[in-house]
Structures are given as C-alpha cells and as structure tokens.
C-alpha cells in the first residue's frame, strides 16, 4: 500500500518511494524493497536505524516524563548538559531542536558578547562554501553560492573569506568583528577539510585579536570523524560550539555550547518551547554515552580507514579522483560531474548515497557500520560508476 504524497510540500526532489522501516544500516520501503543506507538521515542516525539503546530511552523516558516546559529543569536535560560540558571542556549548554537553531543561537550569543565586551561589534567572519542552516540568519552566514540570490535582503553582518586562507581571515577581522565561525569539515560543500594548521591558526588569531571562535560541529561532532569532537584532531578548543545531527541519533536535538568567557546570555535572551525536553535529551544521553566510549570511537576510526581504503582502491581502478574526509564522513571525487546520476542508479540497486556536489559522492553511514556492510556497499556502488 502506498500513501498519497500529494499534500507534502515539494521543498526537495524526492523519489516516488515511501520508507516504512529501518534497522541498523538498512531501510525498507512500502513495496518491501531493501536499501543499504549510507546517508543515515543525513549523518544523523549515528547508531543506525532504531538502535536498541535509543528505543529503550524513548520507552523509559516516554513512560516517565516527555515534556515539562522549558521553565523547569528536568533530569535528562541536566545529565546531558553535564555530559556535553565534561566531554567538550566548555561550560554551559543550551539545548534546541535543530542545527540551524543552535547556530542562530551562536550568532546571537556572539552579538550579545560584542555588545557587552567589544563596543557593540557584531560582524562575524564566515567561510566561502560554509553551510550553517536554513533560517534567514544562518543562510546569511553560509557561503553556499546557491543561497546568494534567495530571500533577499539577507541578515547583515557576515563577512566571507576563502576557506583555509588564514591571511584572508586575519585581514577580515577588524574592530567591528566579534567572531570567526567555521566548520572543521565543510560537509555540504563536498567534504572539504580545514587543515589542522588553519584551525590552529584561526584559534591563535582569534585569541590574539580578542574575538570568539565559533565551531559549527553539527556534522562533525559526536563521533563522526572518529573523535568525539572534530576539534580534537587539531587540538584546539572553540569558545562556542554547536552540535546537532548525531547528538539525537535521529530525534530532533541540537546544542549551543559555550565556554565561560563567551556564555553571556541573560534570562530572556534565548529560549524555545520544545527546548531541552526530557524525551529528546534522554535519547541524547543514551547516544552520547554510547558514542563517547573509547572502544566505540576506535571502531569508528577503523571503519573509516577501511571505507577510505576501499574507496581509494575503487577510484584507482576506475580512474576517478581523490577520497576526502575523516572518520566516517568521506567523499569520493568523480572524474566527471555526473554524481546525481550515480546516486539515482545506486538507489535503483538498493543503495543510498548522496551527492553534495555534481562531481562528489558523500558517504556518512551509521558509526556502527560493519566491514561486511562496507563491502556490500562497494559491490552495489561499483556498477553505478561511469
Ligand atoms: C546540517 C547542518 C546544519 C543545519 O542543521 P539543521 O538541523 O538541518 O538545521 C548546520 N551546519 C552544518 C555544518 C550542518 O551539517
């Protein structure tokens, strides 16, 4: 039986299938077809579909308390804030429902900090190619060319510089600047990594000039790169960190995290009806407690190394390009711009991958993906490649 999709707003081109079940790395549609899922809700389902620890958290917390309004503390909210603070080394955590909302909060927090500590400065330096979300301010902060003509006028106050260009960042930081904001790996731009030297350089520069460093780790955080946070690879620490996607493992949960210096919201500055609900934060606790375990993260690194090696082998054999990324956020550069066709052909064969750019395939499987599933993915992908 197929549901009618007539009334679903057409904000994206979707294939004419309806998904009904998921387990681990596999999805099933309403016709009973199986798909090996290497997108996982857009790098969201870090434990795969319907993992038992998430189901248990949903059932147990659902039976106890779902939502007591954001004007009260609840126990899972407190527990998850402590976990995020302890693991990130930052101090204060504000929970929200989407990555864009977390970044919107980061922008507001930086502007507030600018009002309090930098004479009303409000400009934020952001990167070409960046993706920070789909609210008006986060679209304005993004450096995605396709966003440029949309929904004018944009929110002012964002100065864009080329990614990985420390001199350009240095030139853009003025007395009007409050922060530099970037992703450790630009996922939506096609998995483009900030070099460790660039991240360290931006950290030193922002400290020396007295402005904040905001890291958008909505795609790289919570184990995706093989470390709990992407910033650990370069050994830097941001003043403000945003998390989303994997934090909830599939439920809507994101976080704005701030160090003591930056954390300057006062009562009334920030909020939201669903924020920090007991049900969502209980799931977040189950996810983070699972992912933070050293043996879990070691397995992510091993699976990432294996997937990268297999992709490199495939690419060399067929004359395609480089493999980029870290951990289980990987991309394969194709020699021609027909990635969308590859994605379509793969779906026909029961494989879900994504094309963030016309010449790039992106792989973001469950962090618990097995070597056998990686082998199966390559078997399905190979005949789809030109
Ligand atoms: C997905 C993403 C966002 C936006 O998150 P939403 O939950 O879709 O609002 C922001 N920044 C980065 C780096 C992302 O990958």
Coordinates of C-alpha atoms and ligand atoms in Angstrom, one line a residue:
X1 CA 0.0 0.0 0.0
X2 CA 1.3 3.4 -0.9
X3 CA 0.4 6.6 0.9
X4 CA -0.6 9.6 -1.2
X5 CA 2.2 12.2 -1.1
X6 CA 0.1 14.8 -2.8
X7 CA 0.0 17.2 0.2
X8 CA 3.6 17.0 1.2
X9 CA 5.2 20.4 0.3
X10 CA 7.7 20.0 -2.5
X11 CA 10.7 21.5 -0.9
X12 CA 13.1 19.0 -2.4
X13 CA 13.0 16.5 -5.3
X14 CA 12.1 13.1 -3.7
X15 CA 11.9 9.8 -5.5
X16 CA 8.4 8.2 -5.6
X17 CA 9.0 5.8 -2.7
X18 CA 7.8 5.8 0.9
X19 CA 10.1 4.5 3.6
X20 CA 8.4 2.4 6.3
X21 CA 11.0 0.6 8.4
X22 CA 14.7 0.8 9.4
X23 CA 17.1 -1.3 11.3
X24 CA 20.8 -0.7 11.6
X25 CA 22.2 0.1 8.2
X26 CA 19.1 -1.0 6.3
X27 CA 15.8 0.8 5.3
X28 CA 12.7 -0.8 3.8
X29 CA 10.1 0.9 1.6
X30 CA 6.3 0.3 1.4
X31 CA 6.9 -2.1 -1.5
X32 CA 9.2 -4.2 0.6
X33 CA 12.4 -3.2 -1.2
X34 CA 15.6 -3.0 1.0
X35 CA 18.1 -0.2 0.9
X36 CA 21.6 -0.1 2.3
X37 CA 21.7 3.3 3.9
X38 CA 25.0 5.3 3.7
X39 CA 23.3 8.6 4.3
X40 CA 21.5 7.7 7.6
X41 CA 19.1 10.6 7.9
X42 CA 21.9 13.0 6.7
X43 CA 24.6 11.9 9.1
X44 CA 22.0 11.9 11.9
X45 CA 21.5 8.2 12.8
X46 CA 24.9 7.6 14.3
X47 CA 23.8 4.3 15.8
X48 CA 21.9 3.3 12.7
X49 CA 18.1 3.0 12.4
X50 CA 16.2 2.3 15.6
X51 CA 19.1 1.2 17.8
X52 CA 18.0 -0.6 21.0
X53 CA 19.6 1.9 23.3
X54 CA 17.6 4.7 21.7
X55 CA 14.4 2.7 21.8
X56 CA 14.9 1.9 25.4
X57 CA 15.5 5.6 26.2
X58 CA 12.3 6.6 24.3
X59 CA 10.2 4.0 26.0
X60 CA 11.5 4.5 29.5
X61 CA 11.6 8.3 29.4
X62 CA 8.3 8.4 27.5
X63 CA 6.6 6.5 30.3
X64 CA 8.1 8.8 32.9
X65 CA 8.1 12.4 31.6
X66 CA 8.0 13.7 28.0
X67 CA 8.0 17.5 28.4
X68 CA 7.6 19.7 31.5
X69 CA 8.1 23.0 29.6
X70 CA 11.4 24.8 29.4
X71 CA 10.7 26.8 32.5
X72 CA 11.7 23.9 34.7
X73 CA 14.8 21.8 34.8
X74 CA 14.4 18.1 34.0
X75 CA 16.7 15.2 34.9
X76 CA 17.9 14.1 31.4
X77 CA 18.5 17.7 30.4
X78 CA 20.8 18.2 33.4
X79 CA 22.5 14.9 32.8
X80 CA 23.1 15.6 29.1
X81 CA 24.4 19.1 29.8
X82 CA 26.9 17.7 32.2
X83 CA 28.0 15.1 29.7
X84 CA 28.5 17.7 26.9
X85 CA 30.3 20.1 29.2
X86 CA 32.6 17.4 30.6
X87 CA 33.5 15.9 27.2
X88 CA 33.9 19.3 25.3
X89 CA 35.6 21.2 28.1
X90 CA 33.2 24.1 27.7
X91 CA 30.8 25.2 30.4
X92 CA 27.2 26.0 29.5
X93 CA 24.8 24.1 27.3
X94 CA 21.6 25.2 25.7
X95 CA 19.5 22.5 24.0
X96 CA 17.4 23.2 20.9
X97 CA 15.7 21.3 18.1
X98 CA 17.9 21.8 15.0
X99 CA 21.3 22.7 13.9
X100 CA 20.1 25.9 12.4
X101 CA 18.6 26.9 15.7
X102 CA 21.9 26.1 17.5
X103 CA 23.8 28.3 15.0
X104 CA 21.2 31.0 15.2
X105 CA 21.8 30.9 19.0
X106 CA 25.6 31.0 18.5
X107 CA 25.2 34.2 16.3
X108 CA 23.0 35.8 18.9
X109 CA 25.4 34.9 21.7
X110 CA 28.4 36.3 19.8
X111 CA 26.4 39.6 19.1
X112 CA 25.4 39.8 22.8
X113 CA 29.1 39.3 23.7
X114 CA 30.0 42.0 21.3
X115 CA 27.5 44.4 22.9
X116 CA 28.9 43.6 26.4
X117 CA 32.6 43.3 25.7
X118 CA 33.5 44.8 22.3
X119 CA 31.8 48.2 22.0
X120 CA 28.8 46.9 20.0
X121 CA 30.8 45.0 17.4
X122 CA 28.6 42.4 15.6
X123 CA 30.4 41.2 12.4
X124 CA 31.1 37.5 12.1
X125 CA 33.7 36.3 9.6
X126 CA 32.5 33.1 7.9
X127 CA 33.8 30.9 5.1
X128 CA 33.1 30.5 1.4
X129 CA 31.4 27.1 1.0
X130 CA 30.1 27.1 4.5
X131 CA 26.7 25.7 5.4
X132 CA 25.2 26.8 8.7
X133 CA 21.5 26.1 8.2
X134 CA 18.3 27.4 6.6
X135 CA 17.0 30.1 8.9
X136 CA 17.5 33.6 7.5
X137 CA 20.5 34.4 9.6
X138 CA 22.2 31.0 9.1
X139 CA 21.6 31.2 5.4
X140 CA 23.2 34.7 5.5
X141 CA 26.1 33.2 7.4
X142 CA 26.5 30.4 4.9
X143 CA 28.8 30.7 1.9
X144 CA 26.8 28.5 -0.4
X145 CA 26.6 30.1 -3.8
X146 CA 23.1 28.7 -4.4
X147 CA 21.8 30.7 -1.4
X148 CA 23.0 34.0 -2.7
X149 CA 20.0 35.1 -4.7
X150 CA 17.4 33.7 -2.3
X151 CA 15.2 35.6 0.2
X152 CA 16.9 39.0 -0.2
X153 CA 17.7 41.0 1.8
X154 CA 19.9 38.8 3.9
X155 CA 20.7 39.4 7.5
X156 CA 23.7 41.8 7.5
X157 CA 26.9 41.4 9.5
X158 CA 28.6 38.4 7.8
X159 CA 32.0 38.9 6.1
X160 CA 33.0 35.9 3.9
X161 CA 36.6 34.8 3.3
X162 CA 38.1 31.8 1.4
X163 CA 38.3 28.6 3.5
X164 CA 41.8 27.5 4.7
X165 CA 43.1 31.1 4.0
X166 CA 44.5 32.4 7.3
X167 CA 45.7 35.7 5.7
X168 CA 42.2 36.4 4.5
X169 CA 40.8 35.7 8.0
X170 CA 43.4 38.0 9.5
X171 CA 42.6 40.8 7.0
X172 CA 38.8 40.4 7.6
X173 CA 39.0 40.7 11.4
X174 CA 38.6 44.3 12.4
X175 CA 37.3 46.3 15.4
X176 CA 33.8 45.5 14.1
X177 CA 34.3 41.7 14.4
X178 CA 33.0 39.6 17.2
X179 CA 33.7 36.1 16.0
X180 CA 35.1 33.8 13.3
X181 CA 32.7 30.9 12.5
X182 CA 33.6 27.8 10.6
X183 CA 33.1 24.0 10.2
X184 CA 36.1 21.7 10.8
X185 CA 35.0 19.8 7.7
X186 CA 32.7 21.5 5.2
X187 CA 30.3 18.6 4.7
X188 CA 27.7 20.2 2.4
X189 CA 30.4 21.8 0.3
X190 CA 31.6 18.3 -0.6
X191 CA 33.6 17.2 2.5
X192 CA 36.3 19.8 2.4
X193 CA 38.6 19.6 5.5
X194 CA 40.0 22.6 7.3
X195 CA 43.7 21.8 7.7
X196 CA 44.9 21.4 11.3
X197 CA 47.3 24.3 10.7
X198 CA 44.4 26.5 9.6
X199 CA 42.3 25.6 12.6
X200 CA 45.2 26.2 14.9
X201 CA 46.0 29.5 13.1
X202 CA 42.4 30.7 13.4
X203 CA 42.4 29.8 17.1
X204 CA 45.6 31.8 17.7
X205 CA 44.5 34.7 15.7
X206 CA 41.1 35.0 17.3
X207 CA 42.7 34.8 20.8
X208 CA 45.3 37.4 19.9
X209 CA 42.7 39.8 18.4
X210 CA 40.2 39.2 21.3
X211 CA 37.3 37.8 19.2
X212 CA 35.4 34.5 19.6
X213 CA 35.9 31.3 17.7
X214 CA 32.7 29.5 16.8
X215 CA 32.9 25.9 15.6
X216 CA 29.9 24.5 13.8
X217 CA 30.3 20.8 14.6
X218 CA 26.7 19.9 13.6
X219 CA 28.1 17.4 11.0
X220 CA 31.5 16.6 12.5
X221 CA 30.6 16.3 16.2
X222 CA 29.6 13.3 18.3
X223 CA 32.0 10.8 16.8
X224 CA 31.6 11.3 13.1
X225 CA 35.3 12.0 12.5
X226 CA 36.5 9.2 14.8
X227 CA 36.9 11.6 17.7
X228 CA 34.1 12.7 19.9
X229 CA 34.5 16.3 18.6
X230 CA 36.2 17.3 15.3
X231 CA 38.3 20.0 17.0
X232 CA 40.2 17.3 18.9
X233 CA 42.2 16.4 15.8
X234 CA 43.8 19.8 15.6
X235 CA 44.0 20.2 19.4
X236 CA 42.1 23.5 19.5
X237 CA 39.1 24.5 21.6
X238 CA 36.4 26.8 20.5
X239 CA 34.7 29.5 22.6
X240 CA 31.3 28.5 21.2
X241 CA 30.5 25.0 19.8
X242 CA 27.3 23.9 18.0
X243 CA 26.1 20.3 17.8
X244 CA 23.1 18.7 16.1
X245 CA 22.5 15.9 13.7
X246 CA 24.1 12.9 15.6
X247 CA 23.5 14.3 19.1
X248 CA 20.0 13.0 19.0
X249 CA 20.8 9.9 16.9
X250 CA 17.7 10.6 14.8
X251 CA 15.4 12.6 17.1
X252 CA 15.4 16.4 16.8
X253 CA 18.1 17.6 19.3
X254 CA 20.9 20.2 18.9
X255 CA 23.0 22.1 21.3
X256 CA 24.7 25.5 21.7
X257 CA 27.7 25.1 23.9
X258 CA 29.7 28.0 25.3
X259 CA 32.8 28.5 27.4
X260 CA 32.8 30.6 30.5
X261 CA 34.1 33.7 28.7
X262 CA 31.5 33.6 25.9
X263 CA 28.5 32.4 27.9
X264 CA 26.8 35.8 28.4
X265 CA 23.0 35.2 27.8
X266 CA 20.8 36.6 30.5
X267 CA 17.3 35.4 31.3
X268 CA 15.0 36.4 28.4
X269 CA 17.7 36.4 25.7
X270 CA 17.2 32.8 24.4
X271 CA 14.5 30.1 24.7
X272 CA 12.1 28.0 22.8
X273 CA 9.0 25.9 23.6
X274 CA 10.4 22.4 22.9
X275 CA 14.0 23.1 24.0
X276 CA 15.7 20.6 26.3
X277 CA 12.6 18.4 26.5
X278 CA 13.1 15.4 28.8
X279 CA 12.3 12.9 26.0
X280 CA 14.8 14.3 23.5
X281 CA 17.6 14.8 26.0
X282 CA 17.1 11.3 27.4
X283 CA 17.8 10.0 23.9
X284 CA 20.8 12.3 23.6
X285 CA 22.2 10.8 26.9
X286 CA 21.8 7.3 25.5
X287 CA 23.5 8.3 22.2
X288 CA 26.4 10.2 23.8
X289 CA 27.1 7.6 26.5
X290 CA 27.4 5.0 23.7
X291 CA 29.4 7.1 21.2
X292 CA 31.9 8.5 23.7
X293 CA 33.2 5.1 24.8
X294 CA 36.9 4.8 23.6
X295 CA 36.3 1.4 22.0
X296 CA 33.3 2.8 20.1
X297 CA 35.4 5.7 18.7
X298 CA 38.3 3.3 17.9
X299 CA 35.8 1.2 15.9
X300 CA 34.7 4.4 14.0
X301 CA 38.3 5.1 13.1
X302 CA 38.9 1.6 11.9
X303 CA 35.7 1.5 9.9
X304 CA 36.6 4.9 8.4
X305 CA 40.1 3.7 7.5
X306 CA 38.6 0.6 5.9
X307 CA 36.0 2.6 3.9
X308 CA 38.5 5.1 2.7
X309 CA 40.9 2.4 1.6
X310 CA 38.2 0.5 -0.3
X311 CA 37.1 3.8 -2.0
X312 CA 40.7 4.6 -2.9
X313 CA 41.1 1.2 -4.5
X314 CA 37.8 1.5 -6.4
X315 CA 38.7 5.0 -7.5
X316 CA 42.2 4.0 -8.7
X317 CA 40.8 1.1 -10.6
X318 CA 38.2 3.2 -12.5
X319 CA 40.2 6.4 -12.9
X320 CA 38.3 8.6 -10.5
X321 CA 39.6 11.2 -8.1
X322 CA 40.6 11.6 -4.5
X323 CA 38.9 10.4 -1.3
X324 CA 38.4 13.2 1.2
X325 CA 37.3 13.4 4.8
X326 CA 37.9 11.9 8.2
X327 CA 36.4 9.0 10.1
X328 CA 33.0 8.1 8.6
X329 CA 32.5 11.4 6.8
X330 CA 34.0 10.6 3.5
X331 CA 33.7 11.7 -0.1
X332 CA 34.8 10.4 -3.5
X333 CA 35.6 12.9 -6.2
X334 CA 34.4 11.6 -9.6
X335 CA 36.2 12.5 -12.8
X336 CA 33.1 13.9 -14.3
X337 CA 30.1 15.8 -12.9
X338 CA 27.5 13.1 -13.0
X339 CA 27.2 12.3 -9.3
X340 CA 23.5 12.8 -9.4
X341 CA 23.1 10.1 -12.0
X342 CA 25.2 7.7 -9.8
X343 CA 23.0 8.4 -6.8
X344 CA 19.9 7.6 -8.9
X345 CA 21.5 4.4 -10.3
X346 CA 22.6 3.4 -6.8
X347 CA 19.0 3.8 -5.4
X348 CA 17.7 1.6 -8.2
X349 CA 20.1 -1.1 -6.9
X350 CA 19.1 -0.5 -3.3
X351 CA 22.0 1.7 -2.1
X352 CA 21.5 5.2 -0.6
X353 CA 24.4 7.6 -1.1
X354 CA 24.5 11.4 -1.5
X355 CA 26.0 13.9 -4.0
X356 CA 26.7 17.2 -2.2
X357 CA 28.3 18.4 -5.4
X358 CA 27.9 17.5 -9.1
X359 CA 31.3 15.7 -9.0
X360 CA 31.3 14.3 -5.5
X361 CA 29.7 11.4 -3.7
X362 CA 29.4 11.5 0.1
X363 CA 29.3 8.6 2.5
X364 CA 28.0 9.0 6.0
X365 CA 27.0 5.6 7.2
X366 CA 26.0 4.6 10.7
X367 CA 29.0 4.9 13.0
X368 CA 28.4 1.3 13.9
X369 CA 28.6 0.2 10.2
X370 CA 30.3 -3.2 9.8
X371 CA 33.1 -4.2 7.3
X372 CA 30.6 -6.6 5.7
X373 CA 28.2 -3.7 5.1
X374 CA 31.1 -1.6 3.6
X375 CA 31.9 -4.5 1.3
X376 CA 28.3 -4.8 0.3
X377 CA 28.1 -1.0 -0.3
X378 CA 31.1 -1.2 -2.7
X379 CA 29.6 -4.1 -4.5
X380 CA 26.4 -2.1 -5.1
X381 CA 28.2 1.1 -6.0
X382 CA 30.8 -0.2 -8.5
X383 CA 28.4 -1.0 -11.4
X384 CA 26.8 2.5 -10.9
X385 CA 30.1 4.4 -11.5
X386 CA 31.0 5.5 -15.0
Ligands
LIG1 C1 23.0 20.1 8.9 C2 23.9 21.2 9.2 C3 23.4 22.4 9.8 C4 21.9 22.6 9.9 O1 21.3 21.7 10.8 P1 19.7 21.5 10.7 O2 19.4 20.5 11.8 O3 19.4 21.0 9.3 O4 19.1 22.8 10.9 C5 24.2 23.4 10.1 N1 25.6 23.3 10.0 C6 26.1 22.1 9.5 C7 27.6 22.0 9.4 C8 25.3 21.1 9.1 O5 25.9 20.0 8.6

